[in-house]
Coordinates of C-alpha atoms in Angstrom, one line a residue:
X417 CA 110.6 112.8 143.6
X418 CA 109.7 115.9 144.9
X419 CA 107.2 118.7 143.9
X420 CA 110.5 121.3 144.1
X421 CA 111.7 119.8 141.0
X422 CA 113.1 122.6 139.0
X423 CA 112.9 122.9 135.0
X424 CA 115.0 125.7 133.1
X425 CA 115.8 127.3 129.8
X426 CA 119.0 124.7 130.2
X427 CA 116.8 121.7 130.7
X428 CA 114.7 122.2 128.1
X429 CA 117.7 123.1 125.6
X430 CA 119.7 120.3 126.3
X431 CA 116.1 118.0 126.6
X432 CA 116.2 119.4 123.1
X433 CA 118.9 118.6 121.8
X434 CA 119.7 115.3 122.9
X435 CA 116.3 114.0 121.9
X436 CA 116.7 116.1 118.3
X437 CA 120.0 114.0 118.2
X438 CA 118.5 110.5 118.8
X439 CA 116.1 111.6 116.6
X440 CA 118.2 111.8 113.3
X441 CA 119.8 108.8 114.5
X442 CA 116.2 106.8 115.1
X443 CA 115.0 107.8 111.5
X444 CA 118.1 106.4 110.2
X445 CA 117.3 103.0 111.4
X446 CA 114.3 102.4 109.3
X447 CA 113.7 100.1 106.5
X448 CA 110.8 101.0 105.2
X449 CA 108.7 103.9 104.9
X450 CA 106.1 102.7 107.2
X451 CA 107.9 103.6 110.4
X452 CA 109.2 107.2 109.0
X453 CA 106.4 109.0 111.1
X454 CA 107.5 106.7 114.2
X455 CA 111.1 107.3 113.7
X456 CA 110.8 110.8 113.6
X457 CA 108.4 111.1 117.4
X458 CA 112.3 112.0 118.8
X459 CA 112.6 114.5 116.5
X460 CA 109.7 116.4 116.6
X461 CA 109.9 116.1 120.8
X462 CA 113.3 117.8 120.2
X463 CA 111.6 120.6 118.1
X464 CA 109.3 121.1 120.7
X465 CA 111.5 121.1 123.9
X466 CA 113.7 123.6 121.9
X467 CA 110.9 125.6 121.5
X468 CA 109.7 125.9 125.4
X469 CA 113.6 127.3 126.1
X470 CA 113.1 130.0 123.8
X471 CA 109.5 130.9 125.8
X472 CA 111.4 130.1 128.9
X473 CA 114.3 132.8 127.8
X474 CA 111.6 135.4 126.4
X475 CA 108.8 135.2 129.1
X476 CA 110.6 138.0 131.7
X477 CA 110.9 140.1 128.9
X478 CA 107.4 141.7 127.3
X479 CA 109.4 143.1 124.6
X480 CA 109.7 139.6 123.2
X481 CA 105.8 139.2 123.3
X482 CA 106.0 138.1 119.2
X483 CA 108.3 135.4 119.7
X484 CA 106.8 134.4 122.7
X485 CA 103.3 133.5 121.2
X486 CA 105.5 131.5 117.8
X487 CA 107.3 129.8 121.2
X488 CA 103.6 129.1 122.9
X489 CA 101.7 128.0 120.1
X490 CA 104.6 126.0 118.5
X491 CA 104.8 123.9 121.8
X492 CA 100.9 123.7 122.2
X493 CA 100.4 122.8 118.6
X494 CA 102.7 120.0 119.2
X495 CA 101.7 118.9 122.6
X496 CA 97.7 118.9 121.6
X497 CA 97.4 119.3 118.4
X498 CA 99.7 116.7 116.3
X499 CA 100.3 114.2 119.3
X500 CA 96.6 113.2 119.3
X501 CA 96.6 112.0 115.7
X502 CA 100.5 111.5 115.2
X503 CA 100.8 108.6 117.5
X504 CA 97.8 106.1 116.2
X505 CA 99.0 107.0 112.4
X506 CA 102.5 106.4 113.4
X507 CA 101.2 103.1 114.8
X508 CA 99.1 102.3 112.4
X509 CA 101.4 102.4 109.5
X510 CA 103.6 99.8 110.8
X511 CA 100.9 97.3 112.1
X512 CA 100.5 94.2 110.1
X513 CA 97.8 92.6 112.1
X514 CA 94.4 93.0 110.4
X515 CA 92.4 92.8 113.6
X516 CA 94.6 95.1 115.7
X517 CA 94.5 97.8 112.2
X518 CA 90.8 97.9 113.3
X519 CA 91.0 98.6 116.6
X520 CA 94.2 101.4 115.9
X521 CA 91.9 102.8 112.9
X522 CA 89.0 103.9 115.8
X523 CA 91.7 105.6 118.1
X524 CA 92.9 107.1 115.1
X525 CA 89.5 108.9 114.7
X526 CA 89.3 109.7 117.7
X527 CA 92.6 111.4 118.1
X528 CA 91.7 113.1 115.0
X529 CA 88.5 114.6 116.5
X530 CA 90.7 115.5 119.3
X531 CA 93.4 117.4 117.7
X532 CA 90.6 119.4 116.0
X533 CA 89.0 120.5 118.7
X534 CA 92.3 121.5 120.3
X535 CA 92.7 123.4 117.3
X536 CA 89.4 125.4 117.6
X537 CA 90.3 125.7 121.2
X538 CA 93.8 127.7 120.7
X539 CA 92.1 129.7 117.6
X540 CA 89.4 131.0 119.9
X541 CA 90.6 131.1 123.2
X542 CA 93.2 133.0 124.7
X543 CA 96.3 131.1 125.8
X544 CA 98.6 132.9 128.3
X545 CA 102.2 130.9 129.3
X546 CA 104.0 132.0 132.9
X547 CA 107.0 131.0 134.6
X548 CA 105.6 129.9 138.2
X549 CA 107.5 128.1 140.9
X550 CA 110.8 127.4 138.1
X551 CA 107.7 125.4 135.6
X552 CA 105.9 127.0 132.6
X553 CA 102.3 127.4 133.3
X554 CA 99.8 127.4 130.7
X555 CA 96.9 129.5 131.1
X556 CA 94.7 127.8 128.8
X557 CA 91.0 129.3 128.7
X558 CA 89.3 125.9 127.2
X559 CA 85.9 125.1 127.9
X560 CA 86.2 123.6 131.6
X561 CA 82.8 121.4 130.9
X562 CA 85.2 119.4 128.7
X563 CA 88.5 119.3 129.9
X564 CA 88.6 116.3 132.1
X565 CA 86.7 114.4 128.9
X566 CA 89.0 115.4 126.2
X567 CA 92.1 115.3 128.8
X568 CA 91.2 111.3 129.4
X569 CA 90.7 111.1 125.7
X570 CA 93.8 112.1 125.0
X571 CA 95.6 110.1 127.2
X572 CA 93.7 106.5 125.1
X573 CA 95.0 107.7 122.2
X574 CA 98.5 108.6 123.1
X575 CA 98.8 105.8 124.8
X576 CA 96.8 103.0 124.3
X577 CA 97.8 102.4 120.6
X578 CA 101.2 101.4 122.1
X579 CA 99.7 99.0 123.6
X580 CA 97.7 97.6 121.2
X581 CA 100.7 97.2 118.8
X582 CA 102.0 94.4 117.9
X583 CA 105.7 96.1 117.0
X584 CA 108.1 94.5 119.4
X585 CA 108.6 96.8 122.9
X586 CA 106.1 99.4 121.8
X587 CA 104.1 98.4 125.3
X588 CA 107.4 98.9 127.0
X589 CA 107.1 102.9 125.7
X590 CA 103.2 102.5 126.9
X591 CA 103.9 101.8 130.3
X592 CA 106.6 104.5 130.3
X593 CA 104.6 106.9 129.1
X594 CA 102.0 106.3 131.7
X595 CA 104.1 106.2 134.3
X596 CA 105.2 109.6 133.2
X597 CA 101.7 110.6 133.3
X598 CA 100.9 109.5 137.0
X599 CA 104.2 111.1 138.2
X600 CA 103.1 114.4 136.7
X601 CA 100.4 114.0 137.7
X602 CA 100.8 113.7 141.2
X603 CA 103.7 116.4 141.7
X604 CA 103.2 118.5 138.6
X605 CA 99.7 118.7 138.3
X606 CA 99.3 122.5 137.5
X607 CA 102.4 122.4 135.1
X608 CA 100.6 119.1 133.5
X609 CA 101.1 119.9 129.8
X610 CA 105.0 121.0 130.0
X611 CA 106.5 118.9 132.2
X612 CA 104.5 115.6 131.0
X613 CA 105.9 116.6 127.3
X614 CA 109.3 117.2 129.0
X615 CA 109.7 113.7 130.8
X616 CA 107.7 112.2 127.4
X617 CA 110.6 113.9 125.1
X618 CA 112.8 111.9 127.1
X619 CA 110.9 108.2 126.8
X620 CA 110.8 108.8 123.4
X621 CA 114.1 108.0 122.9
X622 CA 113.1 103.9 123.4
X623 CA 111.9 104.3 120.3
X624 CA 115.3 104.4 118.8
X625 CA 115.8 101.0 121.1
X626 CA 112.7 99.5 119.2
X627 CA 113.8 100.5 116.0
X628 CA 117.1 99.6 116.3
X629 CA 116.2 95.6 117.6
X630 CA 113.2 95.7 114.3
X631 CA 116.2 96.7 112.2
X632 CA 118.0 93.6 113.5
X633 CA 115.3 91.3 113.0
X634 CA 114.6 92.3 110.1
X635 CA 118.1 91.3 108.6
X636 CA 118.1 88.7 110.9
X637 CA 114.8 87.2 108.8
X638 CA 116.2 88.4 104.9
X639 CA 119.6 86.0 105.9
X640 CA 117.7 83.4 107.1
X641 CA 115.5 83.6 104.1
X642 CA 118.3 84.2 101.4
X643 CA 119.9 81.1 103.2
X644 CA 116.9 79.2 102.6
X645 CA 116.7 80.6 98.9
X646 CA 120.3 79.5 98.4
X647 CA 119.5 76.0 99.8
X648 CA 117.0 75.3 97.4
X649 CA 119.0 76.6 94.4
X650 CA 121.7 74.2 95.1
X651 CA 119.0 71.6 95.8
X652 CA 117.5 72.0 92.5
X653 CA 121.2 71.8 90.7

């Protein structure tokens, strides 16, 4: 992979898109509410890849400047604001381990803390997107004492929940998603925060994967158990 990687107004359409697609299709293979906010991660990628091609077909145009900052802060919102908290909760609400609750429930607090200081951040700093070198650059004036801090923070609780999981394949996303964080890291590292959420859009369809195999087991376990059911009845007759 090389640094000369190009993004695009296309990219981040069809990113868009396909991901808003496998979305619909990944909350339809739930079967109970638990792993609605899960289910809909695809979805709400989509929303915000669809969102950086409007920026990226507003940006060269200063006349646009209103629906550039609904664009900037609709992405950034998403990207540092809901992912934080969004992705222990959506954890959370489908583990059935006691032990592993406790350990989700502390990186759920501290997403949480996270995502509000991100909020403070974009209500009182200014935040200034540019296209540079074919990426979206985000000028972000954040305190620089605390960026490295709440960056690695934010990385344990986007990641690490998956991890701790026990939902079949959730690791599997994990390592992806770190992965995807050490490649942009290494070639994208000024255009961190859109092309990470670009390549993460992406992984997050596996989610419709571990959805769909949970939906299998699932009625894999009520036949076996109906079976069982049935077996007694005629047992008692």
């Amino acid at each position: 992979m090389s640094s000369d990687m190009c993004f695009s107004p296309e990219a981040s359409f069809a990113g868009g898109i396909i991901i808003s697609t496998i979305g619909i299709a990944t909350v339809n293979k739930i079967q109970k509410p638990s792993q609605l906010v899960f289910a809909s991660i695809p979805l709400f990628f989509g929303i915000q890849q669809i969102a950086e091609g409007f920026l990226w077909l507003t940006l060269p145009f200063p006349e646009y400047i209103g629906i550039q900052k609904i664009c900037t802060y609709i992405f950034l919102v998403m990207a540092q604001v809901l992912w934080p908290a969004i992705i222990p909760i959506s954890v959370i609400l489908m583990e059935e381990n006691n032990r592993k609750k406790k350990t989700l429930k502390i990186l759920l607090t501290l997403g949480i803390l996270l995502s509000l200081y991100y909020a403070f951040c974009l209500l009182s700093f200014n935040v200034n997107p540019q296209i540079m070198d074919y990426h979206i650059h985000y000028n972000i004036d954040f305190p620089k004492s605390l960026r490295m801090l709440a960056f690695t923070t934010y990385l344990i609780v986007t990641i690490a929940p998956l991890f701790v999981s026990t939902v079949k394949k959730t690791h599997l996303l994990g390592v992806l998603m770190f992965l995807s964080c050490v490649v942009t890291a290494i070639f994208f590292r000024q255009y961190l925060t859109s092309v990470w959420c670009f390549f993460a859009a992406l992984i997050s369809g596996v989610i419709y994967w571990i959805l769909k195999d949970t939906k299998r087991d699932f009625i894999k376990k009520y036949v076996q158990t109906n079976h069982l059911i049935n077996e007694e009845d005629e047992n008692l007759l």
